[in-house]
PDB file of C-alpha atoms in Angstrom:
ATOM      1  CA  MET Z   1       0.000   0.000   0.000  1.00 41.00           C
ATOM      2  CA  LYS Z   2       1.374   3.394  -0.946  1.00 45.00           C
ATOM      3  CA  MET Z   3       1.628   5.790   1.985  1.00 42.00           C
ATOM      4  CA  LYS Z   4       0.675   9.386   1.428  1.00 45.00           C
ATOM      5  CA  ILE Z   5       1.653  12.499   3.341  1.00 41.00           C
ATOM      6  CA  GLU Z   6      -1.155  15.015   3.391  1.00 43.00           C
ATOM      7  CA  PRO Z   7      -0.033  18.631   2.877  1.00 42.00           C
ATOM      8  CA  ILE Z   8       0.143  20.862   5.923  1.00 37.00           C
ATOM      9  CA  LYS Z   9      -0.479  24.555   5.343  1.00 39.00           C
ATOM     10  CA  LEU Z  10       1.919  25.808   7.956  1.00 37.00           C
ATOM     11  CA  MET Z  11       4.911  28.156   7.889  1.00 35.00           C
ATOM     12  CA  LYS Z  12       4.532  28.690   4.164  1.00 37.00           C
ATOM     13  CA  GLU Z  13       4.422  32.473   3.941  1.00 40.00           C
ATOM     14  CA  ILE Z  14       4.717  33.837   7.468  1.00 41.00           C
ATOM     15  CA  ALA Z  15       7.942  34.543   9.334  1.00 46.00           C
ATOM     16  CA  PRO Z  16       8.493  31.940  12.068  1.00 49.00           C
ATOM     17  CA  GLY Z  17       7.935  32.798  15.704  1.00 55.00           C
ATOM     18  CA  VAL Z  18       8.612  30.429  18.558  1.00 53.00           C
ATOM     19  CA  ALA Z  19       5.025  29.118  18.695  1.00 58.00           C
ATOM     20  CA  GLN Z  20       4.936  28.359  14.966  1.00 57.00           C
ATOM     21  CA  ILE Z  21       8.347  26.708  15.062  1.00 56.00           C
ATOM     22  CA  LYS Z  22       7.325  24.465  17.959  1.00 59.00           C
ATOM     23  CA  GLN Z  23       4.088  23.499  16.220  1.00 62.00           C
ATOM     24  CA  HIS Z  24       5.917  22.717  12.982  1.00 58.00           C
ATOM     25  CA  ILE Z  25       8.430  20.504  14.799  1.00 58.00           C
ATOM     26  CA  VAL Z  26       5.625  18.716  16.662  1.00 63.00           C
ATOM     27  CA  THR Z  27       3.847  18.088  13.361  1.00 62.00           C
ATOM     28  CA  LEU Z  28       7.009  16.741  11.750  1.00 58.00           C
ATOM     29  CA  ILE Z  29       7.712  14.493  14.744  1.00 58.00           C
ATOM     30  CA  LYS Z  30       4.202  13.034  14.563  1.00 60.00           C
ATOM     31  CA  ARG Z  31       4.697  12.165  10.904  1.00 56.00           C
ATOM     32  CA  GLN Z  32       8.138  10.706  11.534  1.00 55.00           C
ATOM     33  CA  LYS Z  33       6.902   8.708  14.495  1.00 55.00           C
ATOM     34  CA  ASN Z  34       4.732   6.656  12.197  1.00 53.00           C
ATOM     35  CA  LEU Z  35       6.966   6.615   9.158  1.00 49.00           C
ATOM     36  CA  ALA Z  36      10.641   6.992   9.974  1.00 47.00           C
ATOM     37  CA  HIS Z  37      11.240   3.364  10.949  1.00 53.00           C
ATOM     38  CA  TYR Z  38      10.538   2.349   7.360  1.00 58.00           C
ATOM     39  CA  PRO Z  39      13.323   3.200   4.908  1.00 66.00           C
ATOM     40  CA  LYS Z  40      10.916   3.036   1.968  1.00 66.00           C
ATOM     41  CA  VAL Z  41       9.167   6.236   3.095  1.00 72.00           C
ATOM     42  CA  ILE Z  42      12.269   8.353   3.732  1.00 78.00           C
ATOM     43  CA  ASN Z  43      11.866   9.846   0.255  1.00 76.00           C
ATOM     44  CA  GLN Z  44       8.368  10.966   1.189  1.00 74.00           C
ATOM     45  CA  LEU Z  45       9.696  12.597   4.333  1.00 75.00           C
ATOM     46  CA  ARG Z  46      12.340  14.333   2.240  1.00 80.00           C
ATOM     47  CA  GLU Z  47       9.648  15.782   0.017  1.00 78.00           C
ATOM     48  CA  PHE Z  48       7.700  16.890   3.073  1.00 74.00           C
ATOM     49  CA  LYS Z  49      10.707  18.781   4.438  1.00 74.00           C
ATOM     50  CA  LYS Z  50      11.256  20.463   1.066  1.00 76.00           C
ATOM     51  CA  SER Z  51       7.624  21.452   0.676  1.00 73.00           C
ATOM     52  CA  TYR Z  52       7.188  22.755   4.203  1.00 69.00           C
ATOM     53  CA  PRO Z  53      10.486  24.216   5.433  1.00 70.00           C
ATOM     54  CA  ILE Z  54      10.619  25.554   8.967  1.00 66.00           C
ATOM     55  CA  VAL Z  55      12.169  28.801   7.757  1.00 67.00           C
ATOM     56  CA  LYS Z  56      12.234  30.376   4.325  1.00 73.00           C
ATOM     57  CA  GLN Z  57      15.258  29.213   2.354  1.00 79.00           C
ATOM     58  CA  TYR Z  58      17.983  31.760   1.757  1.00 86.00           C
ATOM     59  CA  THR Z  59      20.730  31.320  -0.844  1.00 93.00           C
ATOM     60  CA  SER Z  60      24.058  33.071  -0.380  1.00 95.00           C
ATOM     61  CA  PRO Z  61      25.219  35.291  -3.260  1.00 96.00           C
ATOM     62  CA  HIS Z  62      28.742  33.938  -2.727  1.00 96.00           C
ATOM     63  CA  VAL Z  63      28.078  30.249  -3.403  1.00 97.00           C
ATOM     64  CA  SER Z  64      28.601  28.084  -6.477  1.00 96.00           C
ATOM     65  CA  ASP Z  65      28.084  24.394  -7.195  1.00 95.00           C
ATOM     66  CA  GLU Z  66      31.347  22.579  -7.925  1.00 94.00           C
ATOM     67  CA  SER Z  67      32.602  19.021  -8.369  1.00 93.00           C
ATOM     68  CA  THR Z  68      35.922  17.217  -8.515  1.00 90.00           C
ATOM     69  CA  LEU Z  69      37.229  13.665  -8.918  1.00 89.00           C
ATOM     70  CA  VAL Z  70      38.909  11.892  -6.015  1.00 88.00           C
ATOM     71  CA  ASN Z  71      40.226   8.399  -6.692  1.00 85.00           C
ATOM     72  CA  GLY Z  72      37.984   8.225  -9.750  1.00 88.00           C
ATOM     73  CA  LYS Z  73      34.866   9.161  -7.776  1.00 89.00           C
ATOM     74  CA  GLN Z  74      32.976  12.403  -8.342  1.00 91.00           C
ATOM     75  CA  HIS Z  75      32.423  14.566  -5.281  1.00 92.00           C
ATOM     76  CA  ASN Z  76      29.920  17.436  -5.472  1.00 94.00           C
ATOM     77  CA  TYR Z  77      30.155  20.384  -3.126  1.00 95.00           C
ATOM     78  CA  ARG Z  78      28.923  23.923  -2.562  1.00 96.00           C
ATOM     79  CA  TYR Z  79      31.765  26.424  -2.540  1.00 95.00           C
ATOM     80  CA  PHE Z  80      31.465  29.764  -0.710  1.00 96.00           C
ATOM     81  CA  ASN Z  81      34.086  32.203  -1.950  1.00 93.00           C
ATOM     82  CA  CYS Z  82      34.377  35.984  -1.800  1.00 90.00           C
ATOM     83  CA  SER Z  83      38.151  36.320  -2.211  1.00 85.00           C
ATOM     84  CA  GLU Z  84      40.920  34.832  -4.314  1.00 83.00           C
ATOM     85  CA  THR Z  85      43.453  35.493  -1.536  1.00 85.00           C
ATOM     86  CA  ALA Z  86      41.854  33.324   1.174  1.00 88.00           C
ATOM     87  CA  ASN Z  87      44.257  31.206   3.216  1.00 89.00           C
ATOM     88  CA  LYS Z  88      41.778  29.372   5.467  1.00 92.00           C
ATOM     89  CA  LEU Z  89      39.187  26.761   4.554  1.00 94.00           C
ATOM     90  CA  ILE Z  90      36.105  25.827   6.578  1.00 96.00           C
ATOM     91  CA  LEU Z  91      34.780  22.341   5.899  1.00 96.00           C
ATOM     92  CA  PHE Z  92      31.141  22.279   6.981  1.00 96.00           C
ATOM     93  CA  PHE Z  93      29.210  19.069   7.716  1.00 96.00           C
ATOM     94  CA  PRO Z  94      25.425  19.683   7.701  1.00 93.00           C
ATOM     95  CA  GLY Z  95      22.874  17.864   9.831  1.00 88.00           C
ATOM     96  CA  GLY Z  96      19.945  15.764   8.644  1.00 87.00           C
ATOM     97  CA  ASN Z  97      20.157  12.554  10.707  1.00 86.00           C
ATOM     98  CA  PHE Z  98      22.143  11.030   7.816  1.00 90.00           C
ATOM     99  CA  CYS Z  99      18.860  10.764   5.862  1.00 88.00           C
ATOM    100  CA  TYR Z 100      18.186  14.333   4.720  1.00 88.00           C
ATOM    101  CA  ASP Z 101      20.336  16.592   2.551  1.00 90.00           C
ATOM    102  CA  GLN Z 102      20.596  19.903   4.395  1.00 89.00           C
ATOM    103  CA  ARG Z 103      23.342  21.527   2.320  1.00 91.00           C
ATOM    104  CA  TRP Z 104      21.065  24.511   1.647  1.00 90.00           C
ATOM    105  CA  SER Z 105      19.944  25.142   5.238  1.00 86.00           C
ATOM    106  CA  TYR Z 106      22.876  27.119   6.597  1.00 89.00           C
ATOM    107  CA  ASP Z 107      23.664  29.861   4.078  1.00 91.00           C
ATOM    108  CA  ARG Z 108      23.130  32.702   6.559  1.00 89.00           C
ATOM    109  CA  LEU Z 109      25.655  31.135   8.908  1.00 91.00           C
ATOM    110  CA  MET Z 110      28.022  30.577   5.974  1.00 94.00           C
ATOM    111  CA  ASP Z 111      27.786  34.273   5.035  1.00 94.00           C
ATOM    112  CA  ALA Z 112      28.692  35.191   8.616  1.00 93.00           C
ATOM    113  CA  LEU Z 113      31.749  32.895   8.568  1.00 95.00           C
ATOM    114  CA  LEU Z 114      32.923  33.962   5.112  1.00 95.00           C
ATOM    115  CA  ASN Z 115      35.534  36.694   4.750  1.00 93.00           C
ATOM    116  CA  LYS Z 116      38.501  37.658   2.577  1.00 92.00           C
ATOM    117  CA  GLU Z 117      40.738  35.173   4.383  1.00 93.00           C
ATOM    118  CA  THR Z 118      38.284  32.271   4.535  1.00 94.00           C
ATOM    119  CA  ASN Z 119      36.439  30.099   2.020  1.00 94.00           C
ATOM    120  CA  ILE Z 120      33.893  27.400   2.867  1.00 96.00           C
ATOM    121  CA  MET Z 121      32.946  24.009   1.433  1.00 96.00           C
ATOM    122  CA  ILE Z 122      29.816  21.955   2.069  1.00 96.00           C
ATOM    123  CA  LYS Z 123      30.152  18.538   0.500  1.00 93.00           C
ATOM    124  CA  GLU Z 124      27.164  16.625  -0.823  1.00 93.00           C
ATOM    125  CA  PRO Z 125      26.434  14.034   1.897  1.00 93.00           C
ATOM    126  CA  ILE Z 126      26.025  10.310   1.423  1.00 92.00           C
ATOM    127  CA  LEU Z 127      22.498   9.528   2.614  1.00 93.00           C
ATOM    128  CA  ALA Z 128      20.631   6.629   4.183  1.00 88.00           C
ATOM    129  CA  PRO Z 129      18.815   4.365   3.603  1.00 86.00           C
ATOM    130  CA  GLU Z 130      20.570   4.164   0.229  1.00 89.00           C
ATOM    131  CA  ASN Z 131      23.869   3.948   2.127  1.00 91.00           C
ATOM    132  CA  ILE Z 132      24.490   2.609   5.628  1.00 89.00           C
ATOM    133  CA  TYR Z 133      27.191   3.141   8.250  1.00 90.00           C
ATOM    134  CA  PRO Z 134      30.068   3.785   7.792  1.00 93.00           C
ATOM    135  CA  SER Z 135      29.540   4.939   4.170  1.00 94.00           C
ATOM    136  CA  ALA Z 136      28.850   8.619   4.924  1.00 95.00           C
ATOM    137  CA  HIS Z 137      31.668   8.821   7.469  1.00 95.00           C
ATOM    138  CA  GLU Z 138      34.233   7.175   5.207  1.00 95.00           C
ATOM    139  CA  ASP Z 139      33.170   9.295   2.230  1.00 95.00           C
ATOM    140  CA  ALA Z 140      33.615  12.476   4.293  1.00 95.00           C
ATOM    141  CA  LEU Z 141      36.961  11.200   5.594  1.00 95.00           C
ATOM    142  CA  GLU Z 142      38.176  10.529   2.043  1.00 93.00           C
ATOM    143  CA  TRP Z 143      37.170  14.050   1.070  1.00 93.00           C
ATOM    144  CA  THR Z 144      38.910  15.594   4.081  1.00 93.00           C
ATOM    145  CA  ARG Z 145      42.128  13.687   3.365  1.00 93.00           C
ATOM    146  CA  HIS Z 146      41.939  14.898  -0.231  1.00 91.00           C
ATOM    147  CA  LEU Z 147      41.634  18.520   0.921  1.00 89.00           C
ATOM    148  CA  ILE Z 148      44.602  18.143   3.254  1.00 89.00           C
ATOM    149  CA  LYS Z 149      46.756  16.507   0.591  1.00 88.00           C
ATOM    150  CA  ASP Z 150      45.802  18.803  -2.309  1.00 85.00           C
ATOM    151  CA  ARG Z 151      44.885  21.923  -0.327  1.00 80.00           C
ATOM    152  CA  ASN Z 152      46.686  24.288  -2.686  1.00 79.00           C
ATOM    153  CA  LYS Z 153      44.099  23.456  -5.359  1.00 81.00           C
ATOM    154  CA  TYR Z 154      41.474  25.136  -3.178  1.00 81.00           C
ATOM    155  CA  VAL Z 155      43.106  27.471  -0.639  1.00 78.00           C
ATOM    156  CA  PRO Z 156      46.798  28.471  -0.618  1.00 74.00           C
ATOM    157  CA  GLY Z 157      47.202  28.004   3.115  1.00 79.00           C
ATOM    158  CA  ASP Z 158      47.559  25.389   5.816  1.00 82.00           C
ATOM    159  CA  GLU Z 159      44.539  26.090   8.009  1.00 90.00           C
ATOM    160  CA  LEU Z 160      41.456  23.850   7.946  1.00 94.00           C
ATOM    161  CA  ILE Z 161      38.511  24.379  10.300  1.00 96.00           C
ATOM    162  CA  LEU Z 162      35.904  21.657  10.838  1.00 97.00           C
ATOM    163  CA  VAL Z 163      32.339  22.826  11.544  1.00 96.00           C
ATOM    164  CA  GLY Z 164      29.397  20.488  12.064  1.00 95.00           C
ATOM    165  CA  ALA Z 165      25.685  20.821  12.804  1.00 92.00           C
ATOM    166  CA  GLY Z 166      23.427  18.076  14.165  1.00 89.00           C
ATOM    167  CA  SER Z 167      24.512  14.690  12.832  1.00 91.00           C
ATOM    168  CA  GLY Z 168      27.321  16.501  10.991  1.00 94.00           C
ATOM    169  CA  CYS Z 169      28.992  16.974  14.382  1.00 93.00           C
ATOM    170  CA  HIS Z 170      29.241  13.195  14.728  1.00 93.00           C
ATOM    171  CA  THR Z 171      30.899  13.028  11.302  1.00 95.00           C
ATOM    172  CA  ALA Z 172      33.335  15.868  12.037  1.00 95.00           C
ATOM    173  CA  LEU Z 173      34.472  14.434  15.393  1.00 93.00           C
ATOM    174  CA  TRP Z 174      34.739  10.936  13.914  1.00 92.00           C
ATOM    175  CA  ILE Z 175      36.966  12.331  11.146  1.00 94.00           C
ATOM    176  CA  TYR Z 176      39.168  14.081  13.691  1.00 93.00           C
ATOM    177  CA  ASN Z 177      39.500  10.800  15.582  1.00 91.00           C
ATOM    178  CA  GLN Z 178      40.464   8.911  12.413  1.00 92.00           C
ATOM    179  CA  LEU Z 179      43.032  11.307  10.969  1.00 93.00           C
ATOM    180  CA  LYS Z 180      46.655  10.464  11.667  1.00 89.00           C
ATOM    181  CA  ASP Z 181      47.923  13.891  10.624  1.00 89.00           C
ATOM    182  CA  ARG Z 182      45.792  16.612  12.205  1.00 91.00           C
ATOM    183  CA  SER Z 183      48.343  19.401  11.939  1.00 90.00           C
ATOM    184  CA  MET Z 184      46.305  21.330   9.359  1.00 91.00           C
ATOM    185  CA  ILE Z 185      43.120  21.319  11.475  1.00 94.00           C
ATOM    186  CA  LYS Z 186      43.273  24.392  13.693  1.00 94.00           C
ATOM    187  CA  LYS Z 187      39.768  24.650  15.203  1.00 95.00           C
ATOM    188  CA  MET Z 188      36.384  22.916  15.394  1.00 96.00           C
ATOM    189  CA  VAL Z 189      32.831  24.156  15.959  1.00 96.00           C
ATOM    190  CA  MET Z 190      30.024  21.757  16.911  1.00 94.00           C
ATOM    191  CA  VAL Z 191      26.421  23.072  16.716  1.00 91.00           C
ATOM    192  CA  ASP Z 192      23.604  21.096  18.392  1.00 86.00           C
ATOM    193  CA  GLY Z 193      25.466  17.869  17.800  1.00 86.00           C
ATOM    194  CA  LEU Z 194      24.411  14.238  17.970  1.00 83.00           C
ATOM    195  CA  TYR Z 195      27.139  12.409  19.882  1.00 85.00           C
ATOM    196  CA  GLN Z 196      25.620   9.596  21.921  1.00 78.00           C
ATOM    197  CA  MET Z 197      23.557   7.379  19.618  1.00 73.00           C
ATOM    198  CA  ASN Z 198      22.604   4.776  22.218  1.00 63.00           C
ATOM    199  CA  THR Z 199      21.334   7.398  24.650  1.00 61.00           C
ATOM    200  CA  LEU Z 200      19.207   8.963  21.928  1.00 58.00           C
ATOM    201  CA  ALA Z 201      17.678   5.644  20.915  1.00 56.00           C
ATOM    202  CA  LEU Z 202      16.839   4.714  24.501  1.00 53.00           C
ATOM    203  CA  SER Z 203      15.727   8.132  25.743  1.00 58.00           C
ATOM    204  CA  ASP Z 204      12.163   9.104  26.562  1.00 55.00           C
ATOM    205  CA  LEU Z 205      12.271  12.371  24.629  1.00 55.00           C
ATOM    206  CA  PRO Z 206       9.146  12.992  22.535  1.00 51.00           C
ATOM    207  CA  SER Z 207      11.271  12.960  19.381  1.00 51.00           C
ATOM    208  CA  ALA Z 208      13.492  10.021  20.311  1.00 45.00           C
ATOM    209  CA  GLU Z 209      11.471   7.402  18.461  1.00 46.00           C
ATOM    210  CA  SER Z 210      11.453   9.337  15.203  1.00 51.00           C
ATOM    211  CA  MET Z 211      15.070  10.437  15.493  1.00 55.00           C
ATOM    212  CA  SER Z 212      16.363   6.974  16.361  1.00 58.00           C
ATOM    213  CA  GLY Z 213      14.240   5.643  13.512  1.00 65.00           C
ATOM    214  CA  THR Z 214      15.980   7.816  10.925  1.00 73.00           C
ATOM    215  CA  LEU Z 215      19.334   7.203  12.573  1.00 78.00           C
ATOM    216  CA  GLY Z 216      18.545   3.489  12.467  1.00 75.00           C
ATOM    217  CA  CYS Z 217      18.241   3.711   8.687  1.00 79.00           C
ATOM    218  CA  TYR Z 218      21.935   4.636   8.636  1.00 85.00           C
ATOM    219  CA  PHE Z 219      23.321   2.887  11.719  1.00 84.00           C
ATOM    220  CA  VAL Z 220      21.689  -0.430  10.773  1.00 79.00           C
ATOM    221  CA  ASP Z 221      22.137  -2.853  13.697  1.00 75.00           C
ATOM    222  CA  GLN Z 222      24.675  -0.433  15.166  1.00 78.00           C
ATOM    223  CA  VAL Z 223      22.647   1.916  17.388  1.00 69.00           C
ATOM    224  CA  HIS Z 224      22.405  -0.582  20.250  1.00 67.00           C
ATOM    225  CA  ASN Z 225      25.309  -2.860  19.355  1.00 71.00           C
ATOM    226  CA  ASN Z 226      28.300  -0.690  18.508  1.00 79.00           C
ATOM    227  CA  PRO Z 227      29.715   1.401  21.376  1.00 78.00           C
ATOM    228  CA  GLU Z 228      32.315   2.930  19.059  1.00 81.00           C
ATOM    229  CA  ILE Z 229      29.719   5.216  17.482  1.00 86.00           C
ATOM    230  CA  ASN Z 230      29.075   6.875  20.862  1.00 85.00           C
ATOM    231  CA  LEU Z 231      31.580   9.681  20.992  1.00 84.00           C
ATOM    232  CA  LEU Z 232      30.954  10.599  24.625  1.00 80.00           C
ATOM    233  CA  GLN Z 233      32.879   7.418  25.453  1.00 79.00           C
ATOM    234  CA  ASN Z 234      35.139   7.161  22.413  1.00 77.00           C
ATOM    235  CA  SER Z 235      36.278  10.685  21.539  1.00 72.00           C
ATOM    236  CA  ILE Z 236      40.014  11.128  21.845  1.00 76.00           C
ATOM    237  CA  ALA Z 237      41.754  14.119  23.391  1.00 82.00           C
ATOM    238  CA  ILE Z 238      41.214  17.150  21.165  1.00 88.00           C
ATOM    239  CA  GLU Z 239      44.413  19.121  20.765  1.00 86.00           C
ATOM    240  CA  ILE Z 240      42.856  22.206  19.165  1.00 91.00           C
ATOM    241  CA  PRO Z 241      40.346  24.834  20.329  1.00 93.00           C
ATOM    242  CA  ILE Z 242      36.734  23.625  20.026  1.00 94.00           C
ATOM    243  CA  LEU Z 243      33.458  25.514  20.431  1.00 94.00           C
ATOM    244  CA  PHE Z 244      30.230  23.731  21.349  1.00 93.00           C
ATOM    245  CA  VAL Z 245      26.976  25.549  20.542  1.00 92.00           C
ATOM    246  CA  THR Z 246      23.434  24.720  21.582  1.00 89.00           C
ATOM    247  CA  GLY Z 247      20.140  26.464  22.291  1.00 84.00           C
ATOM    248  CA  SER Z 248      18.518  26.714  25.700  1.00 81.00           C
ATOM    249  CA  GLY Z 249      15.360  25.212  24.212  1.00 78.00           C
ATOM    250  CA  HIS Z 250      17.030  22.343  22.377  1.00 79.00           C
ATOM    251  CA  LYS Z 251      15.901  18.912  23.569  1.00 77.00           C
ATOM    252  CA  LEU Z 252      19.454  17.539  23.449  1.00 79.00           C
ATOM    253  CA  ALA Z 253      21.180  20.580  24.959  1.00 84.00           C
ATOM    254  CA  ASN Z 254      22.339  18.521  27.955  1.00 85.00           C
ATOM    255  CA  GLU Z 255      24.190  16.167  25.631  1.00 85.00           C
ATOM    256  CA  THR Z 256      26.121  19.084  24.120  1.00 89.00           C
ATOM    257  CA  ILE Z 257      26.979  20.370  27.589  1.00 88.00           C
ATOM    258  CA  GLN Z 258      28.112  16.900  28.643  1.00 88.00           C
ATOM    259  CA  MET Z 259      30.295  16.561  25.546  1.00 89.00           C
ATOM    260  CA  ALA Z 260      31.866  19.957  26.213  1.00 90.00           C
ATOM    261  CA  ALA Z 261      32.560  18.993  29.840  1.00 88.00           C
ATOM    262  CA  ILE Z 262      34.241  15.727  28.854  1.00 86.00           C
ATOM    263  CA  CYS Z 263      36.400  17.482  26.259  1.00 87.00           C
ATOM    264  CA  GLY Z 264      37.313  20.084  28.872  1.00 84.00           C
ATOM    265  CA  PHE Z 265      39.193  17.481  30.897  1.00 80.00           C
ATOM    266  CA  ASN Z 266      41.752  16.657  28.229  1.00 71.00           C
ATOM    267  CA  SER Z 267      41.579  19.286  25.498  1.00 72.00           C
ATOM    268  CA  MET Z 268      43.509  22.487  25.025  1.00 71.00           C
ATOM    269  CA  THR Z 269      40.651  24.994  24.792  1.00 86.00           C
ATOM    270  CA  VAL Z 270      36.925  24.220  25.066  1.00 91.00           C
ATOM    271  CA  ASP Z 271      34.239  26.912  24.892  1.00 93.00           C
ATOM    272  CA  LEU Z 272      30.486  26.502  25.246  1.00 92.00           C
ATOM    273  CA  MET Z 273      27.853  28.876  23.860  1.00 90.00           C
ATOM    274  CA  VAL Z 274      24.192  28.434  24.859  1.00 87.00           C
ATOM    275  CA  VAL Z 275      21.877  30.605  22.761  1.00 83.00           C
ATOM    276  CA  PRO Z 276      18.865  31.827  24.787  1.00 79.00           C
ATOM    277  CA  GLY Z 277      15.573  30.724  23.285  1.00 72.00           C
ATOM    278  CA  ALA Z 278      17.051  28.755  20.391  1.00 76.00           C
ATOM    279  CA  ILE Z 279      15.085  25.576  19.758  1.00 73.00           C
ATOM    280  CA  HIS Z 280      17.034  23.760  17.085  1.00 65.00           C
ATOM    281  CA  GLU Z 281      20.055  24.872  15.061  1.00 58.00           C
ATOM    282  CA  PHE Z 282      19.462  28.634  15.230  1.00 54.00           C
ATOM    283  CA  LEU Z 283      15.682  28.763  15.238  1.00 56.00           C
ATOM    284  CA  MET Z 284      15.395  31.962  17.249  1.00 50.00           C
ATOM    285  CA  TYR Z 285      12.831  34.443  18.415  1.00 48.00           C
ATOM    286  CA  ASP Z 286      13.802  36.806  15.604  1.00 57.00           C
ATOM    287  CA  ASP Z 287      16.357  37.376  12.856  1.00 69.00           C
ATOM    288  CA  ILE Z 288      18.357  39.794  15.017  1.00 70.00           C
ATOM    289  CA  GLN Z 289      19.111  37.043  17.533  1.00 74.00           C
ATOM    290  CA  THR Z 290      20.053  34.680  14.723  1.00 78.00           C
ATOM    291  CA  GLN Z 291      22.464  37.243  13.301  1.00 83.00           C
ATOM    292  CA  GLU Z 292      23.994  37.794  16.736  1.00 84.00           C
ATOM    293  CA  ALA Z 293      24.527  34.068  17.279  1.00 86.00           C
ATOM    294  CA  ASP Z 294      26.047  33.646  13.819  1.00 88.00           C
ATOM    295  CA  GLN Z 295      28.360  36.605  14.458  1.00 89.00           C
ATOM    296  CA  LEU Z 296      29.517  35.204  17.806  1.00 90.00           C
ATOM    297  CA  ILE Z 297      30.473  31.936  16.122  1.00 92.00           C
ATOM    298  CA  SER Z 298      32.274  33.858  13.377  1.00 93.00           C
ATOM    299  CA  ASP Z 299      34.179  35.951  15.929  1.00 94.00           C
ATOM    300  CA  TRP Z 300      35.230  32.813  17.792  1.00 94.00           C
ATOM    301  CA  ILE Z 301      36.523  31.190  14.603  1.00 94.00           C
ATOM    302  CA  HIS Z 302      38.400  34.215  13.331  1.00 91.00           C
ATOM    303  CA  PHE Z 303      39.618  35.898  16.521  1.00 86.00           C
ATOM    304  CA  ALA Z 304      39.582  33.532  19.513  1.00 74.00           C
ATOM    305  CA  ARG Z 305      42.889  31.930  20.446  1.00 65.00           C
TER     306      ARG Z 305
END
């Protein structure tokens, strides 16, 4: 039987306030609760997210779509560039629970991070259920190693900054753990990250069933059986400055705070930013607060030591 998602006329034309954002998330969770455990309907959920975005999509004027071959395999990426003299490169890993392509969801943040010294790349992610663990992680690791080896093709410098959001934080930290030569990576920023997969799957959060369902499409038979994917227990000492960001209204804010505390025991510099009122990855009360949060992250990347 073909399953059908009925259209929801919500958040289509109006600017989002906190009440509308919460209602939209509740609606999405209800749909995922019934559907997300079944890989065959992920495509329908993808269409739902496209048709009814939480916030109106913004496209940066500084971005272009690019591609390159690595070991005979084509890699597509979005390239943010406003200067030919940049000497730093930010590699951004978007969220999406490994099932949804969110490359286009963070352009306002990318504009805040972009400057004459810094370019940004967002690589096209490998998605589940078409691909399962560790496909997305290994693909991102291959890409990162390529950038380190052939960095002069992209940025004539030796500074790489890893930034992740949501499930992209898991990918970024996993990559850092796997790299043997980390000398080029100078900083990391983790925004509302997913770190502890087992805790998420077993938690009693209202969204846990739907989130662990989509995560289960990627971490097939791994969520409960593979402790190595839980970075709260398996993250190595981080030898570079790292910033953890979460919102006071985010359901997994405590996990971010816990991850920051653990890193604080054995890492050089750990900072934590909690954005008042933010619900999920910079969904704020208003655009001014969003701009302020984006600017604080940018200042930390470019000026904090």
